[in-house]
Short mmCIF file of C-alpha atoms in Angstrom, two decimals:
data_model
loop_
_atom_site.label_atom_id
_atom_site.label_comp_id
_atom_site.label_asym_id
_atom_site.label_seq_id
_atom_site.Cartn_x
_atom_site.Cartn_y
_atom_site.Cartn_z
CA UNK A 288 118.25 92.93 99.92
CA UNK A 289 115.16 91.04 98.29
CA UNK A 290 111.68 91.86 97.26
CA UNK A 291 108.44 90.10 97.23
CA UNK A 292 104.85 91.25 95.58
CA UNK A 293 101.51 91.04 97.43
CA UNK A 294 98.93 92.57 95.61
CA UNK A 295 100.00 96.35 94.90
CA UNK A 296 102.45 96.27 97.31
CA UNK A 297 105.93 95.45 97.15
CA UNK A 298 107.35 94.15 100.33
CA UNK A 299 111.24 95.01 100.72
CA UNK A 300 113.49 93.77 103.12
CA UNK A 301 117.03 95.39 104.34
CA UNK A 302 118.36 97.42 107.18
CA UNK A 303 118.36 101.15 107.88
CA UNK A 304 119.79 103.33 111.04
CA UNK A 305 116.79 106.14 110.03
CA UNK A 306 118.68 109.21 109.62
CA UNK A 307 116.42 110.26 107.08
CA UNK A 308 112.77 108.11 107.78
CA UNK A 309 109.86 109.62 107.77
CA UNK A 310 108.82 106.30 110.05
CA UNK A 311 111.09 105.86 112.78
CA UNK A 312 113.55 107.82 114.46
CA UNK A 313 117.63 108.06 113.97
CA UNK A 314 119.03 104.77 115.76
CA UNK A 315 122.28 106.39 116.97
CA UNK A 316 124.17 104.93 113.98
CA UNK A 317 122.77 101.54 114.69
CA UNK A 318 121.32 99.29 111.62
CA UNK A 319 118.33 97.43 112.41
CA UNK A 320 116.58 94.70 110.17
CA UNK A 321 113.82 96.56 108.31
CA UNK A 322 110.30 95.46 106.34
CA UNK A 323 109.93 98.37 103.25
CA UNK A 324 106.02 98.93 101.91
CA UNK A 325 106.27 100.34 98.88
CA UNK A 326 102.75 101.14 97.03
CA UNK A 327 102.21 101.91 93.60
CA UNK A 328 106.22 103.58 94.07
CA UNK A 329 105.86 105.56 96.90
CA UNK A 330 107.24 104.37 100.34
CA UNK A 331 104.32 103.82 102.75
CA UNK A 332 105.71 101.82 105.70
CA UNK A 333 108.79 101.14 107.56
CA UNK A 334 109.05 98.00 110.19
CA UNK A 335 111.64 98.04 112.43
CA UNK A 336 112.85 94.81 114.13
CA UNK A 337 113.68 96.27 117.64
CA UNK A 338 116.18 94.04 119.04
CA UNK A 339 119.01 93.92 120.03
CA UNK A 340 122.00 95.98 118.48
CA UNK A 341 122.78 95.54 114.57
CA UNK A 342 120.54 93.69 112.73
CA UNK A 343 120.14 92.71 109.29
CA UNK A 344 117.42 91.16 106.83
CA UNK A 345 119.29 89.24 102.91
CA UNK A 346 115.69 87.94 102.25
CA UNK A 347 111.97 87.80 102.57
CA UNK A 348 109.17 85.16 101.56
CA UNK A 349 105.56 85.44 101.79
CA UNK A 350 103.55 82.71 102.86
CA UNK A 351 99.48 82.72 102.87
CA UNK A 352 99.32 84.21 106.04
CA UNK A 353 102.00 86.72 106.11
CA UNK A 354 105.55 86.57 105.71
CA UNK A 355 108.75 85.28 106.84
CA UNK A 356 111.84 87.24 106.67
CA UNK A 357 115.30 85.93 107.42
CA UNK A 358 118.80 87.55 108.31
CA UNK A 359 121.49 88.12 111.57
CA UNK A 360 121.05 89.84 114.58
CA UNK A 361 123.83 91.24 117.43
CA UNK A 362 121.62 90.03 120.80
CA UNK A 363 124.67 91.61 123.27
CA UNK A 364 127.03 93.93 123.39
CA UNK A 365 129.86 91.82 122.79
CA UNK A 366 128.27 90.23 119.96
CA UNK A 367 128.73 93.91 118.25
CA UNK A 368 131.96 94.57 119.46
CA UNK A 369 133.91 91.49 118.27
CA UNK A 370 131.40 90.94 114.89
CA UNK A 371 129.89 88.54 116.29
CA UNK A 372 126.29 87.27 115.03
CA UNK A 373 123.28 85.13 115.39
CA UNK A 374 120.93 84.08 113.01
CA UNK A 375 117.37 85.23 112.64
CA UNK A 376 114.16 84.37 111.33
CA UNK A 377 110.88 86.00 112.10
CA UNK A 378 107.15 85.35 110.93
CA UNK A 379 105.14 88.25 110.86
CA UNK A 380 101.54 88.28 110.11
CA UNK A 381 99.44 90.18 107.34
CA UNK A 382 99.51 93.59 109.09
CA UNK A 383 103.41 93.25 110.18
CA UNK A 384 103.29 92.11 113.93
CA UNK A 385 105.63 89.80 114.43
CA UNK A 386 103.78 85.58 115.44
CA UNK A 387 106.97 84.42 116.23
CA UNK A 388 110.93 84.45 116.11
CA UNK A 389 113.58 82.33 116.28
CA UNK A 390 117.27 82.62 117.07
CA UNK A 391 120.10 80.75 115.94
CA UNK A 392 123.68 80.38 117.26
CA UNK A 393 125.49 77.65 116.29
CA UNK A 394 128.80 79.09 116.04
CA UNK A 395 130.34 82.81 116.73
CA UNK A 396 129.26 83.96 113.42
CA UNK A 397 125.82 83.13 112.21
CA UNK A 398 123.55 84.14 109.15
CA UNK A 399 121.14 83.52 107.25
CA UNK A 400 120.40 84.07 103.61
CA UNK A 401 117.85 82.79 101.52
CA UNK A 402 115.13 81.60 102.30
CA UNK A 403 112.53 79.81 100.00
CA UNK A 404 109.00 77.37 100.73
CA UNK A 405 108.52 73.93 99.70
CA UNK A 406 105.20 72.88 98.48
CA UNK A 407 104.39 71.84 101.75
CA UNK A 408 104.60 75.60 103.14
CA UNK A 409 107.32 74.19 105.03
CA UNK A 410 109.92 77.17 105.21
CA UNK A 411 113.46 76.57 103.76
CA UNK A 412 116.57 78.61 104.91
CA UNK A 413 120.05 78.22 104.30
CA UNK A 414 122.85 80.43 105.83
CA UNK A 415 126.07 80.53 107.87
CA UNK A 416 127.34 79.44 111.02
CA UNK A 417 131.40 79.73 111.26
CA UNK A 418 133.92 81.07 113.94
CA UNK A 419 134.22 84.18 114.47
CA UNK A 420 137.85 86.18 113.89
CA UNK A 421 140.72 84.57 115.91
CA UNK A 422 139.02 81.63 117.31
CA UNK A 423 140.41 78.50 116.86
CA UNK A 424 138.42 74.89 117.19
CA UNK A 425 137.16 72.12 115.26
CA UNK A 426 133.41 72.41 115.68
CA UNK A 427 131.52 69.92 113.60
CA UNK A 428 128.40 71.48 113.22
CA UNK A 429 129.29 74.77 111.36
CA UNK A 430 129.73 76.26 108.18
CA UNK A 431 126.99 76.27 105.43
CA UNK A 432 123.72 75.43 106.80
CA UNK A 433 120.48 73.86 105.81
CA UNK A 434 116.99 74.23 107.55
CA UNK A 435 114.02 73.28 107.36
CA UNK A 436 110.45 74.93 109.54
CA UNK A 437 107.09 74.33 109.67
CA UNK A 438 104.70 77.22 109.79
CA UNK A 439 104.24 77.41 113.23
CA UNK A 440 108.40 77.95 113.71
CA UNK A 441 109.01 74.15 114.26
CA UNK A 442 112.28 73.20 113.07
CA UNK A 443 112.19 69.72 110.91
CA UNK A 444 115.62 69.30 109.14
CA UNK A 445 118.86 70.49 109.90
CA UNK A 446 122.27 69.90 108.14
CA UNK A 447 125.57 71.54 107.48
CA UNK A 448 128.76 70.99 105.51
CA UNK A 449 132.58 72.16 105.76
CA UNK A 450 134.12 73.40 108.58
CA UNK A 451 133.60 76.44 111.26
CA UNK A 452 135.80 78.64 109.37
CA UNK A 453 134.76 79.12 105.58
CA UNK A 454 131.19 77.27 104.91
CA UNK A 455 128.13 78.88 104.15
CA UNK A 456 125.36 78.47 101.51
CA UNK A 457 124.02 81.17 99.72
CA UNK A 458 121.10 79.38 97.58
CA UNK A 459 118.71 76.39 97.81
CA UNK A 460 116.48 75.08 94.55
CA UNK A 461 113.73 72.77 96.14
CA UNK A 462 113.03 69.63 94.06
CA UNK A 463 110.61 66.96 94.37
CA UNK A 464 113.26 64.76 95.68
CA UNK A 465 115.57 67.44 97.67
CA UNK A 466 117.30 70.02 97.85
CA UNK A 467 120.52 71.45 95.80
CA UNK A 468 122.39 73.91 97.31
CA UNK A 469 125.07 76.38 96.47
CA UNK A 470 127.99 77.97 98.43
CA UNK A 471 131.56 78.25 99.49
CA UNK A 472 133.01 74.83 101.06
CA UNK A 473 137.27 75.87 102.04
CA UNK A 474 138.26 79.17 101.43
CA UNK A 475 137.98 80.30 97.81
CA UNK A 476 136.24 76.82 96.63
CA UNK A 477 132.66 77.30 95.18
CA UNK A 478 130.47 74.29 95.71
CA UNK A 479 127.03 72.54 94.94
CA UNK A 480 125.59 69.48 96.96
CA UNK A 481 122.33 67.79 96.36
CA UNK A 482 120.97 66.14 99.66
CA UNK A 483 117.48 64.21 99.91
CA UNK A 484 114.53 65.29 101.81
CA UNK A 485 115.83 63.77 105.20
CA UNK A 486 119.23 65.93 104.88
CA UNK A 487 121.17 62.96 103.42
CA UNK A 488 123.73 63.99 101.03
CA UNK A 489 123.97 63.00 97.42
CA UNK A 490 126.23 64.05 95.32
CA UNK A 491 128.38 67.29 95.34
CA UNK A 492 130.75 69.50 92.90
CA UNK A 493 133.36 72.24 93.78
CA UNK A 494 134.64 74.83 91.83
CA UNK A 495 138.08 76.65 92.70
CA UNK A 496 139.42 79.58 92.52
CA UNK A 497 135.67 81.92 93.55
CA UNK A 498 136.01 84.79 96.29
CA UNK A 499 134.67 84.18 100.09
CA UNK A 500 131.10 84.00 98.79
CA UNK A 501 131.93 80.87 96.64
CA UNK A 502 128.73 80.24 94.14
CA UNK A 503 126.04 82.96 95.01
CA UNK A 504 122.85 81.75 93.05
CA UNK A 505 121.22 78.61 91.08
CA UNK A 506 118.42 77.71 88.88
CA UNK A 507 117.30 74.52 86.49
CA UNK A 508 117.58 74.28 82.89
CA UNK A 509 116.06 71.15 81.75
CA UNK A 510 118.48 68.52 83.05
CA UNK A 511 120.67 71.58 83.95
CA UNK A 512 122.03 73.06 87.39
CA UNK A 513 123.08 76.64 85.98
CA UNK A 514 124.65 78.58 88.95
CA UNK A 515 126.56 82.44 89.19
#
């Protein structure tokens, strides 16, 4: 799902059940968040995040002291029979041993996707928390989600926008002043909202007519927001 250099390795981050690793052993058709090592081409390492049932990892960042990877994670049972999810982040150190994790379950169904660092070091993650299939409420703290850690796993910010059925962000550009991020608000309507460093929101644009994902990426040209 995303890639990061250190040095002459390139550290990959995804899922795999194992049929075929020379690492681990077949997971009975269970995926489970992964950490690739790939040297000069040639596969060297895989980590497997052993917990819980499914497990995924959309994106990796690495940080002076080791890395932090981010993704969703099926803790129970039922979780994994009704698609259920919660979201995950985990530090791991230099040599891939994990310093700490942390869980998130806001709502039914919870992700997270990007995940980016601040000049501070803080860590920045954005994701999904929404209902899962057939449940019906009107949760105010769900849909796309902003975060905010320190280093040592302390969470400093939190915000969210829409509604526990449809929101979710799927990009964050860090500026000197805040944050812009990108997503789906309702169903099928792209947006991008600018909020300040203390989660307050500043300004925001939609576009209609996207699929599920709404706006997927977004970088700066000039005085530009270009997004995909």
């Amino acid at each position: 799902s995303a890639v990061v250099k250190d040095k002459n390795n390139y550290i990959g981050v995804g899922f795999s059940d194992y049929y075929n690793s020379d690492f681990n052993d077949y997971n009975d058709g269970l995926n489970k968040a992964t950490i690739f090592v790939n040297e000069k081409g040639k596969l060297v390492n895989e980590i497997m995040l052993d917990l819980g049932y499914n497990s995924y990892f959309n994106d990796i960042v690495k940080l002076d002291d080791g890395y932090v990877a981010v993704g969703s994670v099926q803790m129970t049972k039922e979780q994994k029979e009704d698609k259920l999810s919660e979201g995950l982040i985990v530090k791991y150190d230099k040599d891939f041993n994990i310093v700490w994790r942390k869980n998130l379950g806001i709502l039914g169904k919870t992700e997270l996707l990007k995940v980016k660092l601040n000049k501070n070091k803080d860590i920045v993650v954005v994701g999904t928390s929404v209902y899962g299939e057939g449940y019906v409420g009107n949760h105010t703290t769900g849909g796309g989600i902003l975060l905010k850690y320190n280093k040592n796993g302390k969470e400093l910010l939190r915000v969210n926008n829409g509604g526990p059925y449809n929101g979710r962000f799927n990009d964050v550009l860090i500026e000197d002043d805040g944050y812009v991020v990108v997503g789906l608000g309702k169903a099928n309507s792209g947006i991008i909202v600018k909020y300040d460093k203390k989660g307050k929101k500043l300004w925001s644009g939609s576009y209609g007519y996207t699929d599920n994902n709404g706006i997927n990426s977004i970088v700066k040209l000039g005085n530009n927001y270009i997004t995909a």
